[in-house]
Amino acid sequence: MNIIEDGGIGPLLVEKHEKYFRLCMQSLPSKAQSEDSNRLSIIYFCLHGLDILGKLDLTEIEKKDYAAHVYAHQIVDPSGEIQSFRPSQTFKLTTREKNYDLPNLSATFFALVNLLALESDYSKELDRHKIMKFVSKCQVTSGPNKGAFKPVLDKNSDPFGEIDLRHCYIAAGIRKLCKYDELPVSDRINDINEQDLISFVLKQVNFNGGFSSNKFTESHSGLTFCGIATLRLLEYDFTKHALWVDITRNWLVHRQVDYSSPVYKELSYAYWVEEDTGGFNGRENKFSDTCYSWWCSASLKLLDSNGLHLINTKQSIQYLLNETQNSLLGGFGKDCESFPDPFHSFLGLSSLSLYKSFQKYNYRGEECIQEIDEALVITKRLREFFNSHIQF
């Protein structure tokens, strides 16, 4: 348990978090062996976690070498029509075996944001039209899921896999990172169908305001972020659609766990423990989890720049720093009993960055936290680098 200082907020253990991320970039425990297939995403959590801490201090040689490693994940298309990435070199098998080395939507997104963190001008190395041709090929063009995206192209270059709002967000993110939205419409030769994508996303809004994987499944705050962030990246005007936005906002606010302990102890409520107070859950009747602090808080900020005034940010900071921050190893776990991992560590810090932009609480370590862009989930420093240096 961390030391709780004045104000009830424990210190942010900046040096331990820095060491944790650097260690994860070199090696992971054996129980994480299965995550090698998600290598580019792990690199993303570590690089951008360090950047939020203001500790992404790499030499020019390190930046160049790390960027070369990311570029090595690029898949060579024999036809020369598309450009894409694989999530791990695990899938780079023999030249005769292509059933597993498939162009991957999420890997392409993570490759681009990793190169951004390394300040590598990928606009000089990659062709955005070829990247967007790959992205557009992943979009579903007919049927009830028209406008959605599938995660990979199969060996016949047909979209394949589960349809999910996560892939919608990733597709919109790649489009933004390629600055395709800044081109004249006539020059967007391989653009996605924006209106079909918007229509699909809006169809996933449930009766209670949360977004789900389809109309008949449970609302989930992670999917809610993906839906809202997709709309934001497509410059959707939330102010013109107050009804569903108000319902969604209400659902998100009620994901923060702030129950009256005497009442719920007396009622023996099975889905509450006192340590969860201030945290957020992803669905009704679930326990708090570090990552949902981000999914819910960032969604509120995306809907309305003043959206964080609706939640208790101090309680959320207390939950993160006092309960899920690992004081021995650094990093954050999903809850107070879990081992830290790069995913929850990155989103825990992202949440703290979001809260700092709303109100400063002056706890130890807060001064190190860098401001975050809630749509692309990168620091505003890197967003400025993207705006000024990535020129296709």
XYZ file of C-alpha atoms in Angstrom:
392
model
C 0.000 0.000 0.000
C 1.340 3.439 -0.918
C 1.928 6.212 1.590
C -1.055 8.571 1.546
C 0.014 12.185 1.862
C -1.898 15.321 2.827
C -5.128 15.597 0.893
C -5.613 11.838 0.836
C -3.666 11.365 -2.418
C -0.565 9.201 -2.518
C 2.503 10.244 -4.551
C 2.951 9.308 -8.197
C 6.030 7.080 -8.219
C 7.572 8.590 -11.333
C 10.994 6.911 -11.166
C 9.489 3.465 -10.589
C 7.063 3.883 -13.473
C 9.897 4.976 -15.738
C 11.947 1.912 -14.798
C 8.898 -0.302 -15.245
C 8.215 0.863 -18.811
C 11.885 0.637 -19.781
C 12.052 -2.890 -18.415
C 8.939 -3.886 -20.365
C 10.537 -2.589 -23.551
C 13.408 -5.012 -23.010
C 11.704 -8.103 -21.596
C 8.436 -9.320 -20.106
C 7.708 -12.049 -17.531
C 7.117 -15.556 -18.855
C 3.382 -15.339 -18.169
C 3.223 -12.565 -20.786
C 4.707 -14.800 -23.491
C 1.382 -15.041 -25.311
C 1.356 -11.252 -25.688
C 4.252 -11.361 -28.150
C 1.594 -11.422 -30.871
C 0.688 -7.892 -29.732
C 4.231 -6.549 -29.684
C 3.559 -3.247 -31.465
C 0.773 -2.430 -29.012
C 3.030 -3.150 -26.020
C 5.666 -0.857 -27.524
C 2.962 1.798 -27.837
C 1.972 1.547 -24.161
C 5.605 1.812 -23.062
C 6.767 4.622 -25.360
C 3.707 6.765 -24.799
C 3.632 5.950 -21.078
C 7.154 7.325 -20.833
C 6.122 10.383 -22.813
C 3.241 11.139 -20.435
C 5.771 11.034 -17.608
C 8.061 13.383 -19.553
C 10.692 10.620 -19.528
C 10.910 9.628 -23.185
C 14.585 10.505 -23.238
C 16.049 8.593 -26.171
C 19.269 9.292 -28.039
C 19.116 9.852 -31.783
C 20.710 6.437 -32.286
C 18.072 4.783 -30.084
C 15.271 6.537 -31.955
C 16.686 5.406 -35.291
C 17.197 1.804 -34.144
C 13.751 1.547 -32.542
C 12.144 3.046 -35.649
C 13.933 0.482 -37.818
C 12.435 -2.232 -35.621
C 8.938 -0.834 -36.170
C 9.447 -0.484 -39.929
C 10.582 -4.123 -40.004
C 6.988 -5.082 -39.177
C 5.802 -3.732 -42.519
C 4.233 -6.345 -44.778
C 5.442 -6.325 -48.360
C 2.505 -6.520 -50.738
C 3.547 -8.347 -53.941
C 1.110 -6.265 -55.980
C 2.465 -3.009 -54.567
C -1.087 -1.706 -54.083
C -1.284 -1.474 -50.280
C 0.953 -0.789 -47.295
C 0.298 -2.306 -43.880
C 1.963 -3.790 -40.817
C 1.929 -7.031 -38.862
C 1.558 -6.884 -35.044
C 4.605 -9.080 -34.380
C 7.421 -10.758 -36.265
C 5.951 -13.999 -34.896
C 3.699 -13.935 -37.959
C 6.531 -13.431 -40.451
C 6.816 -17.030 -41.548
C 8.215 -18.524 -44.749
C 7.500 -16.822 -48.042
C 5.244 -19.735 -49.004
C 3.038 -19.474 -45.901
C 0.806 -16.399 -46.026
C -2.247 -17.666 -44.151
C -1.103 -16.048 -40.889
C 0.937 -13.039 -42.002
C -2.077 -10.876 -42.779
C -2.299 -7.085 -43.227
C -3.497 -5.937 -39.811
C -5.503 -2.789 -39.066
C -4.532 -2.351 -35.405
C -0.860 -3.111 -36.101
C -0.818 -0.394 -38.753
C -2.244 2.122 -36.286
C 0.234 1.163 -33.555
C 3.135 1.294 -36.028
C 2.261 4.872 -36.987
C 1.870 6.155 -33.404
C 5.071 4.365 -32.369
C 6.965 6.054 -35.186
C 5.431 9.333 -34.047
C 6.744 8.761 -30.503
C 10.193 8.106 -31.992
C 9.904 11.351 -33.982
C 10.374 9.415 -37.204
C 8.853 11.225 -40.174
C 6.947 8.287 -41.602
C 5.524 10.533 -44.335
C 8.918 10.191 -46.043
C 8.878 6.387 -45.822
C 5.245 5.449 -46.413
C 2.612 6.151 -49.058
C -0.600 7.338 -47.417
C -2.688 6.430 -50.436
C -1.501 2.827 -50.226
C -2.144 2.737 -46.473
C -5.641 4.107 -46.991
C -6.314 1.622 -49.777
C -5.626 -1.118 -47.217
C -7.885 0.588 -44.666
C -10.721 1.066 -47.151
C -10.490 -2.606 -48.160
C -11.217 -3.513 -44.521
C -14.509 -1.590 -44.524
C -17.739 -3.548 -44.833
C -19.668 -2.291 -47.870
C -23.018 -4.062 -47.561
C -25.384 -5.795 -45.159
C -26.441 -4.913 -41.588
C -22.852 -3.978 -40.618
C -22.278 -1.672 -43.566
C -19.702 0.961 -42.670
C -17.933 -1.114 -39.999
C -14.417 -2.538 -40.265
C -12.878 -5.981 -40.036
C -9.383 -6.293 -38.552
C -7.408 -7.998 -41.354
C -7.378 -8.861 -45.044
C -7.238 -12.584 -45.781
C -4.958 -14.178 -48.374
C -7.461 -13.211 -51.079
C -7.402 -9.551 -49.897
C -10.946 -9.793 -48.567
C -11.855 -8.303 -45.145
C -11.905 -10.955 -42.447
C -12.605 -11.191 -38.718
C -14.852 -9.866 -36.008
C -16.671 -6.570 -36.463
C -16.066 -4.247 -33.545
C -16.116 -0.533 -32.673
C -12.434 -0.856 -31.801
C -11.625 -1.417 -35.461
C -13.763 1.593 -36.374
C -11.710 3.785 -34.050
C -8.448 2.384 -35.373
C -9.497 2.991 -38.983
C -10.468 6.592 -38.193
C -7.180 6.993 -36.299
C -5.089 5.782 -39.238
C -6.958 8.166 -41.511
C -6.120 11.042 -39.156
C -2.464 9.961 -38.864
C -2.245 9.921 -42.669
C -3.747 13.438 -42.753
C -6.241 12.156 -45.284
C -8.911 14.422 -43.855
C -6.745 17.432 -44.762
C -6.654 16.575 -48.465
C -9.110 18.091 -50.943
C -11.951 15.621 -51.419
C -10.939 15.053 -55.042
C -7.474 13.891 -53.916
C -8.758 11.306 -51.429
C -8.523 8.516 -53.987
C -8.689 5.691 -51.445
C -10.832 7.207 -48.714
C -13.218 5.275 -46.492
C -16.949 5.914 -46.582
C -17.307 8.386 -43.710
C -21.088 8.516 -43.679
C -21.440 4.745 -43.606
C -18.968 4.614 -40.714
C -20.845 7.310 -38.778
C -24.138 5.511 -39.375
C -22.717 2.221 -38.125
C -21.279 3.821 -34.974
C -24.573 5.529 -34.133
C -26.440 2.236 -34.516
C -24.397 0.880 -31.594
C -25.850 3.373 -29.095
C -27.949 1.354 -26.651
C -31.151 2.359 -24.875
C -29.126 3.299 -21.773
C -26.666 5.474 -23.724
C -23.691 3.126 -23.685
C -22.235 1.712 -26.885
C -22.123 -2.019 -27.539
C -20.655 -4.445 -30.063
C -24.089 -4.704 -31.635
C -27.600 -3.500 -30.850
C -28.532 -6.509 -28.733
C -25.496 -6.814 -26.453
C -24.498 -5.117 -23.209
C -23.134 -1.574 -23.173
C -19.425 -1.319 -22.453
C -17.429 1.798 -21.605
C -14.396 0.736 -23.673
C -16.570 0.412 -26.756
C -18.285 3.662 -25.806
C -14.940 5.472 -25.945
C -14.139 3.886 -29.309
C -17.488 4.982 -30.730
C -17.294 8.531 -29.401
C -13.619 8.975 -30.360
C -14.367 7.713 -33.874
C -17.067 10.344 -34.239
C -14.745 13.015 -32.864
C -11.990 12.083 -35.347
C -14.565 12.396 -38.122
C -15.546 15.867 -36.792
C -19.066 14.808 -35.906
C -21.061 17.614 -34.244
C -22.246 16.319 -30.862
C -24.118 19.531 -30.053
C -26.745 18.793 -32.716
C -27.674 15.451 -31.192
C -28.430 16.308 -27.582
C -30.831 13.440 -26.848
C -28.542 10.453 -27.203
C -25.537 12.488 -26.038
C -27.286 13.376 -22.756
C -28.272 9.736 -22.183
C -24.730 8.578 -22.934
C -23.245 11.209 -20.652
C -25.531 10.100 -17.826
C -24.542 6.449 -18.304
C -20.832 7.331 -18.237
C -21.143 9.411 -15.064
C -22.813 6.473 -13.303
C -19.863 4.225 -14.069
C -17.914 5.905 -11.249
C -18.084 3.853 -8.086
C -19.119 6.135 -5.252
C -21.533 4.109 -3.179
C -22.470 4.801 0.413
C -20.532 2.144 2.306
C -22.916 1.820 5.297
C -25.875 1.224 2.988
C -24.165 -1.303 0.751
C -22.502 -3.125 3.630
C -25.909 -3.544 5.179
C -27.416 -4.777 1.906
C -24.445 -7.061 1.156
C -24.053 -5.692 -2.365
C -21.912 -8.291 -4.136
C -20.356 -5.890 -6.651
C -18.740 -3.411 -4.312
C -15.623 -3.338 -2.171
C -14.529 -0.226 -0.331
C -11.223 -0.058 -2.233
C -13.156 0.510 -5.473
C -14.497 3.898 -4.392
C -13.569 6.570 -6.930
C -12.748 4.099 -9.678
C -14.877 3.324 -12.720
C -16.426 0.123 -13.988
C -17.064 -0.853 -17.574
C -20.588 -2.201 -17.133
C -23.334 -2.265 -14.544
C -22.685 -4.535 -11.547
C -18.929 -4.783 -12.132
C -15.955 -3.873 -9.977
C -13.694 -0.886 -10.622
C -10.801 -1.286 -13.031
C -7.923 1.106 -13.783
C -8.528 1.226 -17.533
C -12.152 2.346 -17.177
C -10.996 5.537 -15.508
C -9.682 6.439 -18.949
C -12.473 5.029 -21.122
C -15.178 6.847 -19.136
C -13.378 10.096 -18.334
C -11.999 10.549 -21.845
C -15.429 9.844 -23.327
C -16.939 12.612 -21.205
C -14.177 14.997 -22.310
C -14.714 14.082 -25.978
C -18.432 14.763 -25.698
C -17.874 18.111 -24.001
C -14.623 19.922 -23.230
C -16.027 20.613 -19.735
C -17.300 17.071 -19.248
C -14.974 16.203 -16.372
C -16.845 18.519 -14.008
C -19.546 15.833 -13.844
C -17.317 13.315 -12.030
C -15.231 13.308 -8.861
C -11.730 13.543 -10.305
C -10.081 13.645 -6.888
C -11.637 10.324 -5.911
C -10.505 8.806 -9.192
C -6.935 9.997 -8.584
C -7.056 8.524 -5.086
C -8.251 5.192 -6.495
C -5.422 5.095 -9.041
C -2.570 6.241 -6.813
C -3.659 4.681 -3.528
C -5.080 1.381 -4.795
C -3.894 0.244 -8.236
C -0.461 1.878 -8.475
C 2.159 -0.762 -7.635
C 4.501 0.756 -5.060
C 7.058 -2.056 -5.329
C 7.478 -2.612 -9.067
C 5.994 0.528 -10.570
C 3.200 0.412 -13.104
C -0.520 -0.059 -12.460
C -2.605 -3.198 -12.203
C -6.222 -3.532 -13.217
C -7.253 -3.436 -9.544
C -5.684 -3.356 -6.101
C -4.825 -7.077 -6.176
C -3.456 -7.408 -9.705
C 0.092 -7.521 -11.077
C 0.992 -4.404 -13.112
C 0.918 -4.594 -16.899
C 1.792 -2.073 -19.655
C -1.831 -1.624 -20.792
C -3.264 -0.610 -17.413
C -0.105 1.335 -16.559
C -0.437 3.480 -19.672
C -4.161 4.111 -19.219
C -3.718 4.879 -15.529
C -1.218 7.608 -16.418
C -3.414 8.795 -19.288
C -6.248 9.281 -16.796
C -4.020 11.261 -14.456
C -2.983 13.456 -17.380
C -6.623 14.091 -18.252
C -7.438 15.035 -14.658
C -4.453 17.372 -14.428
C -5.758 19.290 -17.459
C -9.033 19.760 -15.560
C -7.687 20.627 -12.101
C -4.302 20.396 -10.387
C -4.180 18.707 -6.975
C -0.445 19.240 -6.355
C 0.327 15.690 -5.253
C 3.942 14.596 -5.489
C 4.866 13.700 -9.065
C 1.955 15.545 -10.680
C 4.351 18.155 -12.068
C 5.923 15.525 -14.353
C 2.689 14.596 -16.104
C 2.350 15.827 -19.677
C -0.955 16.866 -21.233
C -2.728 14.293 -23.412
C -4.769 14.456 -26.603
C -7.874 12.435 -25.743
C -8.827 11.608 -29.354
C -5.561 10.029 -30.559
C -4.386 9.114 -27.020
C -0.943 10.635 -27.463
C 0.623 13.578 -25.657
C -0.114 17.044 -26.968
C 3.638 17.414 -27.498
C 3.501 14.586 -30.030
C 0.288 15.949 -31.524
C 2.161 19.190 -32.190
C 5.053 17.227 -33.715
C 2.531 15.428 -35.915
C 0.940 18.694 -37.013
C 4.257 20.352 -37.885
C 6.517 17.517 -39.094
C 4.385 14.862 -40.793
C 3.979 16.298 -44.281
C 3.123 13.760 -46.940
